[in-house]
PDB file of C-alpha atoms in Angstrom:
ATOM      1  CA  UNK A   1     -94.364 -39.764 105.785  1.00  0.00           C
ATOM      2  CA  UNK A   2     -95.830 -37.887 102.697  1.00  0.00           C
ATOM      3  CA  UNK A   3     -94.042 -35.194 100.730  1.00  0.00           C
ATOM      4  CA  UNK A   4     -95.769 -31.634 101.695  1.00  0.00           C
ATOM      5  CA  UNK A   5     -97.380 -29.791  98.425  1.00  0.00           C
ATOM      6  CA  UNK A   6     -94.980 -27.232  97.393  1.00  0.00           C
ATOM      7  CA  UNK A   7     -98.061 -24.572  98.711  1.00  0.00           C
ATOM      8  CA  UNK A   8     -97.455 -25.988 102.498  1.00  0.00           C
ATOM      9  CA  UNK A   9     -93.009 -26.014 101.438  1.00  0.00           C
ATOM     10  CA  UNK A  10     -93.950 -22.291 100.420  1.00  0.00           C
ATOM     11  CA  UNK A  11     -95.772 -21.745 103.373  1.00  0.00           C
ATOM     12  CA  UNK A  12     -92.532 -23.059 105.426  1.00  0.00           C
ATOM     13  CA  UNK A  13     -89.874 -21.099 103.766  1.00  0.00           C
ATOM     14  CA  UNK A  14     -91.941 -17.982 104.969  1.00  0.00           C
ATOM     15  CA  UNK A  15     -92.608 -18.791 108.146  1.00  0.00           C
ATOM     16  CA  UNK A  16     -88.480 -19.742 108.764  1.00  0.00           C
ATOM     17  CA  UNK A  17     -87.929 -16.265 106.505  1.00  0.00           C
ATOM     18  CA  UNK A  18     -90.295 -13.524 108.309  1.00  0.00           C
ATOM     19  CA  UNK A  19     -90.496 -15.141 112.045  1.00  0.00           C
ATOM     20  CA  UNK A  20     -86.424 -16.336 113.012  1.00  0.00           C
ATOM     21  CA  UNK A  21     -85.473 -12.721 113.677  1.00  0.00           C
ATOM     22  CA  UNK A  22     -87.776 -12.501 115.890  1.00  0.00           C
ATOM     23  CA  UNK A  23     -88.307 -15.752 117.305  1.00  0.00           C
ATOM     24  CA  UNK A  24     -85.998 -18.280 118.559  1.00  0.00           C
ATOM     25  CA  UNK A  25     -84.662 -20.840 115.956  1.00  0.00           C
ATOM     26  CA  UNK A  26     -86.208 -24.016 117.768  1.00  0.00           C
ATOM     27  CA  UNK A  27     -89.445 -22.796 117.978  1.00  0.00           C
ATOM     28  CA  UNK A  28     -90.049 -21.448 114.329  1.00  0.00           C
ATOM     29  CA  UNK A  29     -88.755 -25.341 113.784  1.00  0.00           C
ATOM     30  CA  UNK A  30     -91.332 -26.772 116.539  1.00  0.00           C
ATOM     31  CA  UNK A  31     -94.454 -24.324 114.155  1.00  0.00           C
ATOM     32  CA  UNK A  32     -93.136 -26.139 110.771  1.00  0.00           C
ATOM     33  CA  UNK A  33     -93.060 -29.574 112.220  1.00  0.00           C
ATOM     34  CA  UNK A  34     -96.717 -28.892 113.864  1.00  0.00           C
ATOM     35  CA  UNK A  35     -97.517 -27.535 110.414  1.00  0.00           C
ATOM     36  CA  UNK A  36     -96.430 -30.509 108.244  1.00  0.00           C
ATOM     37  CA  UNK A  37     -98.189 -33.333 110.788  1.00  0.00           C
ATOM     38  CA  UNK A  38    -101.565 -30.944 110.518  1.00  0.00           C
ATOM     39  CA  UNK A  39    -101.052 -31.180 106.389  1.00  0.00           C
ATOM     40  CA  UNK A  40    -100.556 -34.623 106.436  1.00  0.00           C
ATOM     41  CA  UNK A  41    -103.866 -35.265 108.905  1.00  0.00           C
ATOM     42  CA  UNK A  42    -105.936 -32.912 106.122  1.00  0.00           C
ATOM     43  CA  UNK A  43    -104.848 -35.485 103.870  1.00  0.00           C
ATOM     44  CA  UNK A  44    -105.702 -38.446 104.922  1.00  0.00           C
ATOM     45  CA  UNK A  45    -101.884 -39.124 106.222  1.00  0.00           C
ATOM     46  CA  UNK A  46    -100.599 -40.408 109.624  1.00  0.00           C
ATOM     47  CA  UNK A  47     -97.137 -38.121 110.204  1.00  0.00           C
ATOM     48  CA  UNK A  48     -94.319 -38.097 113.011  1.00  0.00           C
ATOM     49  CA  UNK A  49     -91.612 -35.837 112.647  1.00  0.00           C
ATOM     50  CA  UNK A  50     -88.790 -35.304 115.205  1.00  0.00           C
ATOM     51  CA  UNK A  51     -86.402 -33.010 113.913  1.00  0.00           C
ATOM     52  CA  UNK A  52     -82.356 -32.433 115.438  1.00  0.00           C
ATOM     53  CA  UNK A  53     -80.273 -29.131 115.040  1.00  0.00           C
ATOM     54  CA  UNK A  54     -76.434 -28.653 116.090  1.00  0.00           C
ATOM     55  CA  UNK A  55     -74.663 -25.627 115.041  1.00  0.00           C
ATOM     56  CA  UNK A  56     -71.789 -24.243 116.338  1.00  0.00           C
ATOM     57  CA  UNK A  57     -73.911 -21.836 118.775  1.00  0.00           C
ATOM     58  CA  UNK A  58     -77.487 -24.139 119.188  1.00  0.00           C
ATOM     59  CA  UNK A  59     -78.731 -27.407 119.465  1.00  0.00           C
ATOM     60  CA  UNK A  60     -82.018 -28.772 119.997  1.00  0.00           C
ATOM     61  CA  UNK A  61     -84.438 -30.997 118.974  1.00  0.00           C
ATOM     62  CA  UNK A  62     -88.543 -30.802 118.696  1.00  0.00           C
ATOM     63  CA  UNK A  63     -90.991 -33.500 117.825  1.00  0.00           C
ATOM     64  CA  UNK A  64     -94.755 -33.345 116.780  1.00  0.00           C
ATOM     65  CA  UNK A  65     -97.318 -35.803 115.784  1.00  0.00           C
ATOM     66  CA  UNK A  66     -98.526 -38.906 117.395  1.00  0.00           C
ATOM     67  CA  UNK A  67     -97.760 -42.784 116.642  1.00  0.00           C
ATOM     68  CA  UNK A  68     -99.713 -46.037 117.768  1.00  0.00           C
ATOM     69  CA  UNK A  69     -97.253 -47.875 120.395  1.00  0.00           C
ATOM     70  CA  UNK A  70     -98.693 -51.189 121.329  1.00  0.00           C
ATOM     71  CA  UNK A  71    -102.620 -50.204 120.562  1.00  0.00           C
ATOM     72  CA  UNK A  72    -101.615 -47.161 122.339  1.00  0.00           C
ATOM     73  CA  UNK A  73    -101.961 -44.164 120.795  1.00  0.00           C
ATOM     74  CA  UNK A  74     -99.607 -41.004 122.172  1.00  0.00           C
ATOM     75  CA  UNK A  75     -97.265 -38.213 121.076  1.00  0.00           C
ATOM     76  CA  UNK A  76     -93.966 -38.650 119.949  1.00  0.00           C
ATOM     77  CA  UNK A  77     -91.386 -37.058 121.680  1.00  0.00           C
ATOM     78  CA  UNK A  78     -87.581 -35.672 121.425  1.00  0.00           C
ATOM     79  CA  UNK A  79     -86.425 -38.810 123.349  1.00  0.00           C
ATOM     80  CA  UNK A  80     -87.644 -41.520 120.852  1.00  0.00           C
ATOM     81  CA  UNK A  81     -85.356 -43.345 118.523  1.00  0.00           C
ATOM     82  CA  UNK A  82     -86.062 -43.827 114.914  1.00  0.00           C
ATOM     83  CA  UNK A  83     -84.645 -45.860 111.836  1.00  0.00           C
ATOM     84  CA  UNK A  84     -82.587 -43.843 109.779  1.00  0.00           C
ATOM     85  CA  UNK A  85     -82.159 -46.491 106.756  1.00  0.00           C
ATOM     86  CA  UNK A  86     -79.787 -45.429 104.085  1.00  0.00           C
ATOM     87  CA  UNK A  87     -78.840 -42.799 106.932  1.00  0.00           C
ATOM     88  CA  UNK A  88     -76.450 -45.163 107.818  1.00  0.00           C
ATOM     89  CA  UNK A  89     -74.669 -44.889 104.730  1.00  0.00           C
ATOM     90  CA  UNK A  90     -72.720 -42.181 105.406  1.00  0.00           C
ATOM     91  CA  UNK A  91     -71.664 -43.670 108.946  1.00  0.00           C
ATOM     92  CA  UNK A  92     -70.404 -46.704 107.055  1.00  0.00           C
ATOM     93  CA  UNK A  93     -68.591 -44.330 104.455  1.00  0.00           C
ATOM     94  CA  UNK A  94     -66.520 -42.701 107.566  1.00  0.00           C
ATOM     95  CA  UNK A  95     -65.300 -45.883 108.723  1.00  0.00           C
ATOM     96  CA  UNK A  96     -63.740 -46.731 105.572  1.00  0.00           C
ATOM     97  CA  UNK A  97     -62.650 -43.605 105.143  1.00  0.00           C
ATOM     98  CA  UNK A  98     -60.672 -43.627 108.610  1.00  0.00           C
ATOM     99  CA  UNK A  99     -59.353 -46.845 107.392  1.00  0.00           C
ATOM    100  CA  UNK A 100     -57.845 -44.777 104.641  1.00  0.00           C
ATOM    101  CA  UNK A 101     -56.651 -42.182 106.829  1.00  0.00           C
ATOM    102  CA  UNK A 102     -54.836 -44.809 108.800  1.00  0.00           C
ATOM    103  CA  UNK A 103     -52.497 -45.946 105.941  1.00  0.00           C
ATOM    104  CA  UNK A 104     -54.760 -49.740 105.850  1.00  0.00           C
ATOM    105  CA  UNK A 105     -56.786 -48.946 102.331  1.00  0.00           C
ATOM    106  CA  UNK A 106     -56.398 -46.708  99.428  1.00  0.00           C
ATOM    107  CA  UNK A 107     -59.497 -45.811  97.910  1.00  0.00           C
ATOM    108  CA  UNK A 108     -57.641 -46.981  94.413  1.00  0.00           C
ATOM    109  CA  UNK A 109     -57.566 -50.388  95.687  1.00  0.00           C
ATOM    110  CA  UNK A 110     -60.161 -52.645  94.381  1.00  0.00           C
ATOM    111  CA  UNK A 111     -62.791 -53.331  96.651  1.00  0.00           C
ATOM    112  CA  UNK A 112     -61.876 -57.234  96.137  1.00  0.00           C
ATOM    113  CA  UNK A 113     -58.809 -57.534  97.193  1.00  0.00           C
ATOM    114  CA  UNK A 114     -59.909 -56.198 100.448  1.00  0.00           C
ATOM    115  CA  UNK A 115     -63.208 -58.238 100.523  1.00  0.00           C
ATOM    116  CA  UNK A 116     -62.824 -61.329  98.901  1.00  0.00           C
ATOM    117  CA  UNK A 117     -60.233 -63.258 101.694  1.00  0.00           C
ATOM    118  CA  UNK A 118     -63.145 -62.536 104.313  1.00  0.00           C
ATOM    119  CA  UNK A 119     -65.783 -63.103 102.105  1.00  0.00           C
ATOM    120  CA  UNK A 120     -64.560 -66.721 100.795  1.00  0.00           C
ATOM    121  CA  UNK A 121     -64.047 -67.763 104.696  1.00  0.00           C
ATOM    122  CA  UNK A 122     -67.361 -66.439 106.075  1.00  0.00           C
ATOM    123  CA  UNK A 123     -69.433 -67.461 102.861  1.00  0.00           C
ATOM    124  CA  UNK A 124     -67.870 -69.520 100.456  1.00  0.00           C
ATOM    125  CA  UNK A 125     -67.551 -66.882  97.992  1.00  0.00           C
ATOM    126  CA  UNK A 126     -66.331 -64.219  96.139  1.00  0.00           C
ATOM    127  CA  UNK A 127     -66.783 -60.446  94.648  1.00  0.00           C
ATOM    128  CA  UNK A 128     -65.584 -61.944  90.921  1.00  0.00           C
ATOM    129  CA  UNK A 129     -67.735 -65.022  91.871  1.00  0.00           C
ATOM    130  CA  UNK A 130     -71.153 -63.495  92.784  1.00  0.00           C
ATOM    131  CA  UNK A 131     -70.985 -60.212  90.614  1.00  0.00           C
ATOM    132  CA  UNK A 132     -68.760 -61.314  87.593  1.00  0.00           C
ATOM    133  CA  UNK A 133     -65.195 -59.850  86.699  1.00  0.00           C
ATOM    134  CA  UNK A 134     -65.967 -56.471  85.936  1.00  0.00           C
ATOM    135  CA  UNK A 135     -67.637 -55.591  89.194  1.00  0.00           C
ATOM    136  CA  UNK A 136     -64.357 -57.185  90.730  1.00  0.00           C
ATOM    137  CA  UNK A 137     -62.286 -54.479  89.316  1.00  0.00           C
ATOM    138  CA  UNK A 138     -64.333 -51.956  91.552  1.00  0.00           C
ATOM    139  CA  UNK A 139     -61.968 -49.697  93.428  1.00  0.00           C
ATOM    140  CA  UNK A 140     -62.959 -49.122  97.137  1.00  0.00           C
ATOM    141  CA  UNK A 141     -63.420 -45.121  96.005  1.00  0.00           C
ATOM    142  CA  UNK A 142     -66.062 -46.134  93.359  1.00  0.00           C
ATOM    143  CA  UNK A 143     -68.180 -48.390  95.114  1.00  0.00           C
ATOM    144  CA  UNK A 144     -67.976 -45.702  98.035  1.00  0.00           C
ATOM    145  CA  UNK A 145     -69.318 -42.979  95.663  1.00  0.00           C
ATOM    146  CA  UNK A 146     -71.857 -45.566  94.320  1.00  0.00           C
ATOM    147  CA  UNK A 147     -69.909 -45.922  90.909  1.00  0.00           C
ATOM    148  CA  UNK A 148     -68.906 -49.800  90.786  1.00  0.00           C
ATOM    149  CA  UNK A 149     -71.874 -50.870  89.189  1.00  0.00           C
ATOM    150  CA  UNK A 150     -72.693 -53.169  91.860  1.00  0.00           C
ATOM    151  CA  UNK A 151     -76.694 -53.926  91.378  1.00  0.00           C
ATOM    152  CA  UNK A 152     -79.010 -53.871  93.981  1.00  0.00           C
ATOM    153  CA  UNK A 153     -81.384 -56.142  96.423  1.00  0.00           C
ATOM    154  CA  UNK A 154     -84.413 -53.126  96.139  1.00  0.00           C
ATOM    155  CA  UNK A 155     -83.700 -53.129  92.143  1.00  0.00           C
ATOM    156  CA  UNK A 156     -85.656 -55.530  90.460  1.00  0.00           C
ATOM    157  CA  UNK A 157     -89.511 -55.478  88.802  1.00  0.00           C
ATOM    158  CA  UNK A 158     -91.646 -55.522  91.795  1.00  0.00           C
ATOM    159  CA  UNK A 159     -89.455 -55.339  94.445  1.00  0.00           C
ATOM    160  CA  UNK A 160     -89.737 -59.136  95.225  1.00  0.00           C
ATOM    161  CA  UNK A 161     -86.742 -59.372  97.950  1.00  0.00           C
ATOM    162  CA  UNK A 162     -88.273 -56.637  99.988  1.00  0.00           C
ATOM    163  CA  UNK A 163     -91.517 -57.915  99.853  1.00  0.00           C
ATOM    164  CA  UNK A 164     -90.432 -60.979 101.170  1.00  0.00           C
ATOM    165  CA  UNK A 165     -88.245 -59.932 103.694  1.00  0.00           C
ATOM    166  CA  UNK A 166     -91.116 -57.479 105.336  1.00  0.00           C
ATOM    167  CA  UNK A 167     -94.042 -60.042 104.648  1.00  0.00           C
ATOM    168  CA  UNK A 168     -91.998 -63.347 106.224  1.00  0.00           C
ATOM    169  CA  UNK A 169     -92.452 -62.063 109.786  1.00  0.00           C
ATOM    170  CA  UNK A 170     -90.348 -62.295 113.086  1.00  0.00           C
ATOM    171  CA  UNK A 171     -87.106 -64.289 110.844  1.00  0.00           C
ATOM    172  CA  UNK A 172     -83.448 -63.617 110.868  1.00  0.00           C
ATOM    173  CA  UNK A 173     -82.028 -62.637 107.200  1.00  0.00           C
ATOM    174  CA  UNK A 174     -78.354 -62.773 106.873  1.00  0.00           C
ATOM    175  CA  UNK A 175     -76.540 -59.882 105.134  1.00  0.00           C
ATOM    176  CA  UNK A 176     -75.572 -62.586 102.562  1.00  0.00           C
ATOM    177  CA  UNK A 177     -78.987 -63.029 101.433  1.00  0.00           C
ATOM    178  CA  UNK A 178     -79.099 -59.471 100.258  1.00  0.00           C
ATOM    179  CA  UNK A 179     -75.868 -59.756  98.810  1.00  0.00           C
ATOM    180  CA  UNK A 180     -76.648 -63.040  97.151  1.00  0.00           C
ATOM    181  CA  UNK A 181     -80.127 -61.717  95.476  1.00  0.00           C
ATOM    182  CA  UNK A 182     -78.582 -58.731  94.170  1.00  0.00           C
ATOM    183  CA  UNK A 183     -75.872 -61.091  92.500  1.00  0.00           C
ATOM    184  CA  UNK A 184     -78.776 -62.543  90.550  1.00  0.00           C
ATOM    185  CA  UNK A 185     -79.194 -59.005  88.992  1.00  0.00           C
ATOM    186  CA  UNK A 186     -77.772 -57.290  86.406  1.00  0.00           C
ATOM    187  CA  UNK A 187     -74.636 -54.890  86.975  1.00  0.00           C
ATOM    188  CA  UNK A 188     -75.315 -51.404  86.350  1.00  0.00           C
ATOM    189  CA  UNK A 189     -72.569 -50.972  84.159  1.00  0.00           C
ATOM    190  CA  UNK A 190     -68.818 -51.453  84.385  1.00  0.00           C
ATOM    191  CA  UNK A 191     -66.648 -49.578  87.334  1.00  0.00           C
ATOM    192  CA  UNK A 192     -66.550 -46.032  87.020  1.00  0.00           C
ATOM    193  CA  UNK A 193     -69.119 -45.564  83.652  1.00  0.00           C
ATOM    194  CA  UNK A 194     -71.598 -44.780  85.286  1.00  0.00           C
ATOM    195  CA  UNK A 195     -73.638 -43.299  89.066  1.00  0.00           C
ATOM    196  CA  UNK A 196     -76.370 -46.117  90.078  1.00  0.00           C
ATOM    197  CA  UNK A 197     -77.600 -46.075  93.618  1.00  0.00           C
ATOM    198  CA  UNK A 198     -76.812 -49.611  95.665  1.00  0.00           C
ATOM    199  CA  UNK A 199     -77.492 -50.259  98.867  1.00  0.00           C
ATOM    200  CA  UNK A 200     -75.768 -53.699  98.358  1.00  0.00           C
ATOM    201  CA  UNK A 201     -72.373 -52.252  97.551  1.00  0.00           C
ATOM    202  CA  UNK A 202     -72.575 -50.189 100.765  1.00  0.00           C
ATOM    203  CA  UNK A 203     -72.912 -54.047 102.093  1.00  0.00           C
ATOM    204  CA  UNK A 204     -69.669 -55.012 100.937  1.00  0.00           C
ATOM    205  CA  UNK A 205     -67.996 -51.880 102.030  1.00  0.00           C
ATOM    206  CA  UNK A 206     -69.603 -53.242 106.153  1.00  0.00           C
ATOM    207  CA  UNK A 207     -67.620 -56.298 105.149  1.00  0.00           C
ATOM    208  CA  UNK A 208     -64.138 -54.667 103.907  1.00  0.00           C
ATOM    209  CA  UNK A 209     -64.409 -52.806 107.570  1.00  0.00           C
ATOM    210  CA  UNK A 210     -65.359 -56.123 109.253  1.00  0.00           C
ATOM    211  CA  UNK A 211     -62.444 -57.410 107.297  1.00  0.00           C
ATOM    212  CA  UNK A 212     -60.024 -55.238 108.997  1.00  0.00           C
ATOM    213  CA  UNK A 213     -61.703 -55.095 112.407  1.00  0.00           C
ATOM    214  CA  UNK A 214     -62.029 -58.695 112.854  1.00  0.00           C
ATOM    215  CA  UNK A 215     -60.000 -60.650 110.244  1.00  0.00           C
ATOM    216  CA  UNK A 216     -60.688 -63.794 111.689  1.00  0.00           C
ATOM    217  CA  UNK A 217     -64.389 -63.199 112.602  1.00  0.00           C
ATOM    218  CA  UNK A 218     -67.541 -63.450 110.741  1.00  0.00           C
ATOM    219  CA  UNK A 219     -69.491 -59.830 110.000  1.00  0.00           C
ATOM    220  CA  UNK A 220     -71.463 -60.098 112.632  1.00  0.00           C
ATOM    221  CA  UNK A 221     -68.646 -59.182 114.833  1.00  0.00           C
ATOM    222  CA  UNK A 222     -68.369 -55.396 113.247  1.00  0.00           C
ATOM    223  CA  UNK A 223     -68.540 -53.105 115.797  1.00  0.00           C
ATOM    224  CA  UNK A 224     -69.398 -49.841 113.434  1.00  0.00           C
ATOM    225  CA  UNK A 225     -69.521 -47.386 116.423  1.00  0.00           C
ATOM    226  CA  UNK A 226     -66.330 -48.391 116.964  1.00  0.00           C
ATOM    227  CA  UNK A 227     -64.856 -48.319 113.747  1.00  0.00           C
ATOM    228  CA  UNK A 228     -66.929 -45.244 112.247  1.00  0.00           C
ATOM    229  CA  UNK A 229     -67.545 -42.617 115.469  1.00  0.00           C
ATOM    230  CA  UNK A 230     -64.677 -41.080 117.334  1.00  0.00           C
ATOM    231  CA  UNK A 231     -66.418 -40.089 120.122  1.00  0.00           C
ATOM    232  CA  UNK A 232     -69.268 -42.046 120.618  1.00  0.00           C
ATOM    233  CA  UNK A 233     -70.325 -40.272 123.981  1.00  0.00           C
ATOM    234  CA  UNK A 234     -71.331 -37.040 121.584  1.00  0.00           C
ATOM    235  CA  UNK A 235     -74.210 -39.363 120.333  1.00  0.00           C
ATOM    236  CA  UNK A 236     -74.828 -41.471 122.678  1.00  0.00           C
ATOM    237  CA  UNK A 237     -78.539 -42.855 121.486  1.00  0.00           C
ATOM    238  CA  UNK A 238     -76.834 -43.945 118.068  1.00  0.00           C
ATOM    239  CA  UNK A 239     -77.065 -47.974 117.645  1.00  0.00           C
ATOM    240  CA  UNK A 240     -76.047 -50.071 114.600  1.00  0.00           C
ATOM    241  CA  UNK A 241     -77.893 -53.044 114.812  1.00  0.00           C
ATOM    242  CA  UNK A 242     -77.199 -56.456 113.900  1.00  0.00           C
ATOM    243  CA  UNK A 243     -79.417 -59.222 112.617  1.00  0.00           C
ATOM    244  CA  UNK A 244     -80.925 -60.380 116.337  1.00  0.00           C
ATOM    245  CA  UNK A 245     -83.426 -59.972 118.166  1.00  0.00           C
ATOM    246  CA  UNK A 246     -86.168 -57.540 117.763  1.00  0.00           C
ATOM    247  CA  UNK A 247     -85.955 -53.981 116.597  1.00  0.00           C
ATOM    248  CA  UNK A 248     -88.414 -53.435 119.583  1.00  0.00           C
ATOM    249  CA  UNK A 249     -85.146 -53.590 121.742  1.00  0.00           C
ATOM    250  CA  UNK A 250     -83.850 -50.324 120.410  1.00  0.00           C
ATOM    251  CA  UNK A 251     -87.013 -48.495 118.393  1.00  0.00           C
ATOM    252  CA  UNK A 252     -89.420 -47.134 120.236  1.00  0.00           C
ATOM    253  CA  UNK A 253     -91.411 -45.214 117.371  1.00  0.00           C
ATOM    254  CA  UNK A 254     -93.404 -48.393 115.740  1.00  0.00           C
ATOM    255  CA  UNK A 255     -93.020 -47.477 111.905  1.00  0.00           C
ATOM    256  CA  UNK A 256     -94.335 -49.034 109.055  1.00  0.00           C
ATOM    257  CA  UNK A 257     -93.388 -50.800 105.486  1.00  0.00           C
ATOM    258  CA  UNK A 258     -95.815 -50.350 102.462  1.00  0.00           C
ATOM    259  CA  UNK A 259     -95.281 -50.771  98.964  1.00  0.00           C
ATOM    260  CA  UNK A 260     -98.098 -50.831  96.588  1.00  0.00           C
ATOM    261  CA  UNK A 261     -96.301 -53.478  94.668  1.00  0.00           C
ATOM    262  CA  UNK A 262     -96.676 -55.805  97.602  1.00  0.00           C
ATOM    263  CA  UNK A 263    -100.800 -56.028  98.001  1.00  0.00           C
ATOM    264  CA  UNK A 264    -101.172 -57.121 101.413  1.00  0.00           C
ATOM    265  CA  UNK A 265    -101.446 -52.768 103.327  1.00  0.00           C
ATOM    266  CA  UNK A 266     -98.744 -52.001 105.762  1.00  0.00           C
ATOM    267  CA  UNK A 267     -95.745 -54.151 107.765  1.00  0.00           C
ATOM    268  CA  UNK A 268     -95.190 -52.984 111.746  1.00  0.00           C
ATOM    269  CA  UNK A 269     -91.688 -52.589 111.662  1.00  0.00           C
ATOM    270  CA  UNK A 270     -90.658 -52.722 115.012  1.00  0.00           C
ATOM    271  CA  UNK A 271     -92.445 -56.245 115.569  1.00  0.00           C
ATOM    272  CA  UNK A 272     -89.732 -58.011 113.175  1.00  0.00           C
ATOM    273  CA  UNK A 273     -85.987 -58.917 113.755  1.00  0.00           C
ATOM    274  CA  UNK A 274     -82.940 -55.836 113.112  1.00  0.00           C
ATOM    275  CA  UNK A 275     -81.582 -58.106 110.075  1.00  0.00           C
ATOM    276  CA  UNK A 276     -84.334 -56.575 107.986  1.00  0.00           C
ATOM    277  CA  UNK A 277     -82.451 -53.642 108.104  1.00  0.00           C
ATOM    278  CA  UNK A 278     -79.568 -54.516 105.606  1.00  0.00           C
ATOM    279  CA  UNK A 279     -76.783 -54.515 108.488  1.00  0.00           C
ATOM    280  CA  UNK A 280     -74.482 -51.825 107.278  1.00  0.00           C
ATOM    281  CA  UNK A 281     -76.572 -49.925 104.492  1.00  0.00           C
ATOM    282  CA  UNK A 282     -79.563 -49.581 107.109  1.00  0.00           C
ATOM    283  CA  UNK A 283     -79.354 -50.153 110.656  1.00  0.00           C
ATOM    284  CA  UNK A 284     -79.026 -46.976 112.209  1.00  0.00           C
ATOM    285  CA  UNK A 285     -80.979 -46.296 115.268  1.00  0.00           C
ATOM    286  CA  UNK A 286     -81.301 -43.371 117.566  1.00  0.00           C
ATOM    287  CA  UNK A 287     -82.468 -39.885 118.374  1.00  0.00           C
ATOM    288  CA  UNK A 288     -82.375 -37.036 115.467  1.00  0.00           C
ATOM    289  CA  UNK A 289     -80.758 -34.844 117.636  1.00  0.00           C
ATOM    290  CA  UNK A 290     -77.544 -37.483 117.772  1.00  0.00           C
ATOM    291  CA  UNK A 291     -77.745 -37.604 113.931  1.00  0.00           C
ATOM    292  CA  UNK A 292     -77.480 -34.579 113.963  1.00  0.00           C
ATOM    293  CA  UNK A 293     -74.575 -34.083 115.798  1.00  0.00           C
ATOM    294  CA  UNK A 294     -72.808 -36.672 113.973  1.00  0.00           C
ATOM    295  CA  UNK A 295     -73.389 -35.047 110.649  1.00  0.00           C
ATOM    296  CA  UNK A 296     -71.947 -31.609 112.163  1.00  0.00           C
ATOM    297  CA  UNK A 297     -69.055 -33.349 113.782  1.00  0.00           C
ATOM    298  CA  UNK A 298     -68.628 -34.287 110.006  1.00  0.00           C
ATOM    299  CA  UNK A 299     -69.206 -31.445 108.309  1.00  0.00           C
ATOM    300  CA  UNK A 300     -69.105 -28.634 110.146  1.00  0.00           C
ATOM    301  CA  UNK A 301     -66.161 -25.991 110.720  1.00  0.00           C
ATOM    302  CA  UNK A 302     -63.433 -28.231 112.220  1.00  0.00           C
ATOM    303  CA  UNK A 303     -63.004 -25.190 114.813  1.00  0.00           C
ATOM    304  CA  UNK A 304     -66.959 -25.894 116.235  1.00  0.00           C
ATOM    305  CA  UNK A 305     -66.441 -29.263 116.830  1.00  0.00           C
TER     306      UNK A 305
END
């Protein structure tokens, strides 16, 4: 999806600005969305947009734009599911965070101590030994608010791991091969000095909550609805997928991978395995209007929930 020019972002902010008094709040939403996919076809660009809104008094979704299913070509609508990548994030951040709220973790633990007895019996390993000392000394608050200085699997000259995760095909990648190529990096800097965007400490933090959810399990046993969504039936499209099978069997919009760095045009998405998601940094699935809702159940007034 391509950025809109800041003429057409103008053009939106006045049309939500002059037309919501007078119009209902969905369908001034339903004209930008129809706006932005009519940009992106001036220029050149193939756009989908479905949008989801929950406030205390509305919620609704719209969709516009049309996707190639299968050689098929149709419109999207408000009932397809989507990938909502670093999305996730935030899910996976609750689910610690309710682990703190439940007396198991302090966020002034280090992320280690939590980690590393699951981590050496489901892969050999641990935080000191893949990511040196200092990155050990991570507390579970830091690498939460991306300040442990843990490097990551998309940060490197070319982005070699992703190409060759999205370019191998229908193949399974374990979460510890993302954890193990970002170990070959660089920290960031040492706990705390410093803000650095990682999706592979977000990684770690799935395997501290598959730590406590299944001590004597491998990850692949996390059930993050479970352990992140109180009431699941509010958002009941949301999936967290794990590494098998294809992400056919819960996306239904096709969506594509393209990097310029990788030379060979555009990856189907939906025609390779859910492990090519990152597990817990990435694997959200569903409708926007369920996103939505769990964002408001999150944020919004605690009296509207």
């Amino acid at each position: 999806v391509s950025v809109p020019s800041p003429s057409l972002a103008m053009k939106v902010l006045s049309t939500l600005a002059v037309t919501t008094s007078a119009r209902s709040l969905q369908s001034v939403f339903q004209q930008v969305v129809n706006e932005v996919v009519a940009w992106g076809k001036a220029n050149g660009d193939d756009v989908a947009i479905q949008l989801g809104w929950v406030s205390k008094d509305q919620s609704f979704s719209v969709a516009s734009g049309e996707v190639t299913d299968r050689l098929v070509r149709r419109a999207v609508t408000t009932q397809d599911t989507w990938l909502y990548g670093s999305g996730t994030k935030p899910v996976t951040a609750v689910a610690v965070m309710r682990l703190v709220d439940a007396g198991v973790i302090n966020l002034n633990d280090t992320l280690a101590e939590h980690v590393d007895p699951f981590l050496r019996r489901d892969n050999g390993t641990t935080v000191a030994e893949l990511f040196g000392d200092n990155v050990a000394q991570a507390t579970v608050g830091q690498v939460v608010r991306m300040a442990g200085g843990v490097p990551d699997f998309e940060d490197s000259i070319g982005d070699p791991f992703d190409r060759e995760v999205f370019q191998a095909g229908y193949k399974e990648w374990p979460v510890y091969s993302f954890i193990r190529f970002s170990a070959q990096q660089k920290p960031y800097c040492n706990p705390g000095k410093c803000t650095a965007y990682s999706s592979t400490g977000y990684e770690l933090l799935g395997l501290l909550v598959a730590a406590h959810q299944h001590p004597t399990g491998t990850y692949t046993d996390l059930n993050l609805t479970l352990a992140a969504l109180p009431d699941p039936t509010r958002m009941p499209s949301l999936q967290f997928l794990g590494e098998h099978g294809p992400l056919a069997q819960a996306l239904t919009t096709p969506g594509q991978a393209v990097n310029p760095a990788w030379g060979s045009g555009n990856v189907v998405v939906q025609d390779q395995t859910a492990s090519i998601l990152g597990w817990t940094c990435g694997n959200m699935v569903g409708r926007a209007q369920d996103v939505a809702q769990f964002f408001w159940d999150l944020l919004g007034p605690s009296d509207s929930r």
